[in-house]
Amino acid sequence: MLAKVCSAAVQGIEAYPVEVEVNVGWGDTNVVIVGLPDAAVKESRDRVSTALTNSGFKFPMGRSTINLAPADVKKEGPSFDLPIAVGMVAASEQMEGNLLDRFLMVGELALTGAVRPVKGVLPIALRAKQESLVGIMVPRENAAEAAVVAGLTVIPIQNLREAVSFLEGSITIAPQIIDVSKLFDYAGDDAVDMADVKGQESVKRALEIAAAGSHNLLLIGPPGTGKSMLAKRIPTILPPLTLEEALETTKIHSIVGLLAAGQALVTQRPFRSPHHTASDAGLLGGNINPTPGEISLAHHGVLFLDELPEFKRTVLETMRQPLEDGKVTISRAAGTMTFPSQFMLVAAMNPTPDGKMPGESKSSPREIANYLGRISGPLLDRIDLHVEVPQVKFREMQAAKPGETSAIVRERVIAARRIQQARFSGKKVTCNARMGSRELKEFCVLDEAATELLRHAMTEMGLSARAHDRILKVSRTIADLAACASITAEHLGEAIQYRTLDRQLWG
């Protein structure tokens, strides 16, 4: 007898439907899986056979053929265990009912018949809705994640026997229901707050500008000045994720398997801080079958690269395209995958190998040049703000009066973002940092005084065309923070000063 079960698999960050066909026939007892299965899928024969026996079902005698269609796409992972097992029960006429074509199912089976959680349930649930299925049957630990898809019935499954009984109609299982609006109640990390930072008012101002326009930021200063401390507090002043952004971010984290058991959505902006020994594949993604890397895991959040010159130059250069396009395309023999990577880059570094400013450093000019030379000019041009983080003075460290809290700064950032949302309504642009040449011409018009100031800065500092555009974007954000419709020479002057430090160091 032939049985068909609906399932799905993930390719890139999207899911595609997989039809699991199970045929139980005559001949020697054997199980054959076709449809380009990988090792994990092939091993499901042993898991499924043992789970069937331990769940009280008879293992089908004769030749069982399992086809995973489409047959020309490689299938990976243990998520087909549950549909294969249910298909074998149905094909061997050990169950009744006609619900197999109404539910999509995924899940890994334990030898006891228990259903274990799998990766990528959110994109699979979205695919189930697109396929106009009634619902989806998933492991109980993944049910909350799937339930964020509106209009889809999510059935949490604990074991194989329960799944078969539900499909037969002998038991009822309450669908998983999630109140998505409550997931977004802001619960920031109380352990970190901008008020903890003593002094550094000019640096805090730069952080506020960067957060308001999602601009890339480079912090340069001696060790112990608080560069890492400041960077870790940037997420506390960023605006909250929208539902669309949360879904995109959650899909990536779900595929990699970073969601905690029972977690429905990633509702706080990611903060990723890879070590400087990270490889190209670790940062951009890759391996034999391309998977998201750190820059995609930081999508709609912050990617913090501490000790920037310690990263391999080849690794840093691979970031140039994602920084410009907001996506990364990885080509491998297995295929080409495109992952989103609209992140805010925050980097920190010492000005010289020994950590002191060039005038005070004991390193030779050649050593300093080699150290700074690990960061290329094109990469620096893609960083909007270059900020010096000076040593904190003793009286500032001992000051009893705390600085502004993250909540206060965050309100100003949110107000600036609202202005940008209204400005870019109907466009694909979401913030000032993502403006293209067309938006720059439309929204960054300068008066005569500002134009002359920019011309003088370009001539004296030898700035590139890309740096010219970055200055305009930052000045637009500064004007938004001040709630000004037009960019003045004052706004432009502040934006230009964030391009002077790199010219002093890199010459």
PDB file of N, CA, C and O in Angstrom, residues 46-60 89 94 110-113 160-161:
ATOM      1  N   ASP A  46      17.003   3.222  10.888  1.00  0.00           N
ATOM      2  CA  ASP A  46      17.187   2.553  12.170  1.00  0.00           C
ATOM      3  C   ASP A  46      16.408   3.233  13.281  1.00  0.00           C
ATOM      4  O   ASP A  46      15.827   2.561  14.151  1.00  0.00           O
ATOM      5  N   ARG A  47      16.367   4.566  13.263  1.00  0.00           N
ATOM      6  CA  ARG A  47      15.616   5.276  14.289  1.00  0.00           C
ATOM      7  C   ARG A  47      14.124   4.980  14.163  1.00  0.00           C
ATOM      8  O   ARG A  47      13.442   4.724  15.156  1.00  0.00           O
ATOM      9  N   VAL A  48      13.612   5.032  12.938  1.00  0.00           N
ATOM     10  CA  VAL A  48      12.189   4.819  12.713  1.00  0.00           C
ATOM     11  C   VAL A  48      11.778   3.392  13.055  1.00  0.00           C
ATOM     12  O   VAL A  48      10.749   3.164  13.712  1.00  0.00           O
ATOM     13  N   SER A  49      12.563   2.408  12.621  1.00  0.00           N
ATOM     14  CA  SER A  49      12.200   1.011  12.888  1.00  0.00           C
ATOM     15  C   SER A  49      12.134   0.722  14.377  1.00  0.00           C
ATOM     16  O   SER A  49      11.195   0.072  14.866  1.00  0.00           O
ATOM     17  N   THR A  50      13.100   1.234  15.135  1.00  0.00           N
ATOM     18  CA  THR A  50      13.100   1.020  16.582  1.00  0.00           C
ATOM     19  C   THR A  50      11.976   1.797  17.245  1.00  0.00           C
ATOM     20  O   THR A  50      11.306   1.292  18.165  1.00  0.00           O
ATOM     21  N   ALA A  51      11.734   3.051  16.792  1.00  0.00           N
ATOM     22  CA  ALA A  51      10.656   3.860  17.367  1.00  0.00           C
ATOM     23  C   ALA A  51       9.292   3.230  17.112  1.00  0.00           C
ATOM     24  O   ALA A  51       8.408   3.261  17.979  1.00  0.00           O
ATOM     25  N   LEU A  52       9.096   2.644  15.938  1.00  0.00           N
ATOM     26  CA  LEU A  52       7.833   1.978  15.637  1.00  0.00           C
ATOM     27  C   LEU A  52       7.584   0.823  16.599  1.00  0.00           C
ATOM     28  O   LEU A  52       6.496   0.679  17.167  1.00  0.00           O
ATOM     29  N   THR A  53       8.604  -0.002  16.795  1.00  0.00           N
ATOM     30  CA  THR A  53       8.465  -1.159  17.676  1.00  0.00           C
ATOM     31  C   THR A  53       8.190  -0.733  19.113  1.00  0.00           C
ATOM     32  O   THR A  53       7.299  -1.271  19.787  1.00  0.00           O
ATOM     33  N   ASN A  54       8.954   0.264  19.596  1.00  0.00           N
ATOM     34  CA  ASN A  54       8.792   0.714  20.980  1.00  0.00           C
ATOM     35  C   ASN A  54       7.506   1.511  21.194  1.00  0.00           C
ATOM     36  O   ASN A  54       7.120   1.763  22.343  1.00  0.00           O
ATOM     37  N   SER A  55       6.851   1.927  20.107  1.00  0.00           N
ATOM     38  CA  SER A  55       5.580   2.650  20.224  1.00  0.00           C
ATOM     39  C   SER A  55       4.384   1.717  20.082  1.00  0.00           C
ATOM     40  O   SER A  55       3.231   2.176  20.078  1.00  0.00           O
ATOM     41  N   GLY A  56       4.639   0.414  19.923  1.00  0.00           N
ATOM     42  CA  GLY A  56       3.552  -0.553  19.857  1.00  0.00           C
ATOM     43  C   GLY A  56       3.055  -0.860  18.464  1.00  0.00           C
ATOM     44  O   GLY A  56       2.003  -1.493  18.309  1.00  0.00           O
ATOM     45  N   PHE A  57       3.782  -0.432  17.430  1.00  0.00           N
ATOM     46  CA  PHE A  57       3.392  -0.723  16.057  1.00  0.00           C
ATOM     47  C   PHE A  57       4.215  -1.894  15.526  1.00  0.00           C
ATOM     48  O   PHE A  57       5.329  -2.154  15.984  1.00  0.00           O
ATOM     49  N   LYS A  58       3.675  -2.555  14.530  1.00  0.00           N
ATOM     50  CA  LYS A  58       4.393  -3.647  13.880  1.00  0.00           C
ATOM     51  C   LYS A  58       5.256  -3.081  12.762  1.00  0.00           C
ATOM     52  O   LYS A  58       4.790  -2.269  11.960  1.00  0.00           O
ATOM     53  N   PHE A  59       6.502  -3.520  12.723  1.00  0.00           N
ATOM     54  CA  PHE A  59       7.360  -3.072  11.631  1.00  0.00           C
ATOM     55  C   PHE A  59       6.930  -3.780  10.353  1.00  0.00           C
ATOM     56  O   PHE A  59       6.787  -5.004  10.330  1.00  0.00           O
ATOM     57  N   PRO A  60       6.694  -3.038   9.262  1.00  0.00           N
ATOM     58  CA  PRO A  60       6.188  -3.659   8.029  1.00  0.00           C
ATOM     59  C   PRO A  60       7.148  -4.716   7.481  1.00  0.00           C
ATOM     60  O   PRO A  60       8.350  -4.464   7.350  1.00  0.00           O
ATOM     61  N   VAL A  89       3.358   3.621   9.093  1.00  0.00           N
ATOM     62  CA  VAL A  89       2.180   3.138   9.823  1.00  0.00           C
ATOM     63  C   VAL A  89       0.953   3.140   8.910  1.00  0.00           C
ATOM     64  O   VAL A  89       0.161   2.186   8.893  1.00  0.00           O
ATOM     65  N   GLN A  94      -2.008   0.298   9.593  1.00  0.00           N
ATOM     66  CA  GLN A  94      -2.128   0.233  11.051  1.00  0.00           C
ATOM     67  C   GLN A  94      -2.814   1.471  11.619  1.00  0.00           C
ATOM     68  O   GLN A  94      -2.838   1.659  12.836  1.00  0.00           O
ATOM     69  N   ALA A 110      13.188   9.810  18.768  1.00  0.00           N
ATOM     70  CA  ALA A 110      14.065   9.066  19.662  1.00  0.00           C
ATOM     71  C   ALA A 110      13.738   7.581  19.515  1.00  0.00           C
ATOM     72  O   ALA A 110      12.704   7.205  18.960  1.00  0.00           O
ATOM     73  N   LEU A 111      14.591   6.732  20.010  1.00  0.00           N
ATOM     74  CA  LEU A 111      14.346   5.297  19.902  1.00  0.00           C
ATOM     75  C   LEU A 111      13.111   4.873  20.686  1.00  0.00           C
ATOM     76  O   LEU A 111      12.510   3.840  20.402  1.00  0.00           O
ATOM     77  N   THR A 112      12.731   5.675  21.659  1.00  0.00           N
ATOM     78  CA  THR A 112      11.524   5.374  22.446  1.00  0.00           C
ATOM     79  C   THR A 112      10.246   5.767  21.734  1.00  0.00           C
ATOM     80  O   THR A 112       9.151   5.438  22.195  1.00  0.00           O
ATOM     81  N   GLY A 113      10.366   6.518  20.641  1.00  0.00           N
ATOM     82  CA  GLY A 113       9.196   7.044  19.952  1.00  0.00           C
ATOM     83  C   GLY A 113       8.902   8.488  20.296  1.00  0.00           C
ATOM     84  O   GLY A 113       7.998   9.090  19.712  1.00  0.00           O
ATOM     85  N   LEU A 160       5.357   9.499  18.850  1.00  0.00           N
ATOM     86  CA  LEU A 160       4.787   8.935  17.626  1.00  0.00           C
ATOM     87  C   LEU A 160       3.375   8.415  17.841  1.00  0.00           C
ATOM     88  O   LEU A 160       2.493   8.622  16.998  1.00  0.00           O
ATOM     89  N   ARG A 161       3.129   7.707  18.931  1.00  0.00           N
ATOM     90  CA  ARG A 161       1.804   7.165  19.219  1.00  0.00           C
ATOM     91  C   ARG A 161       0.769   8.288  19.281  1.00  0.00           C
ATOM     92  O   ARG A 161      -0.344   8.160  18.771  1.00  0.00           O
TER      93      ARG A 161
END
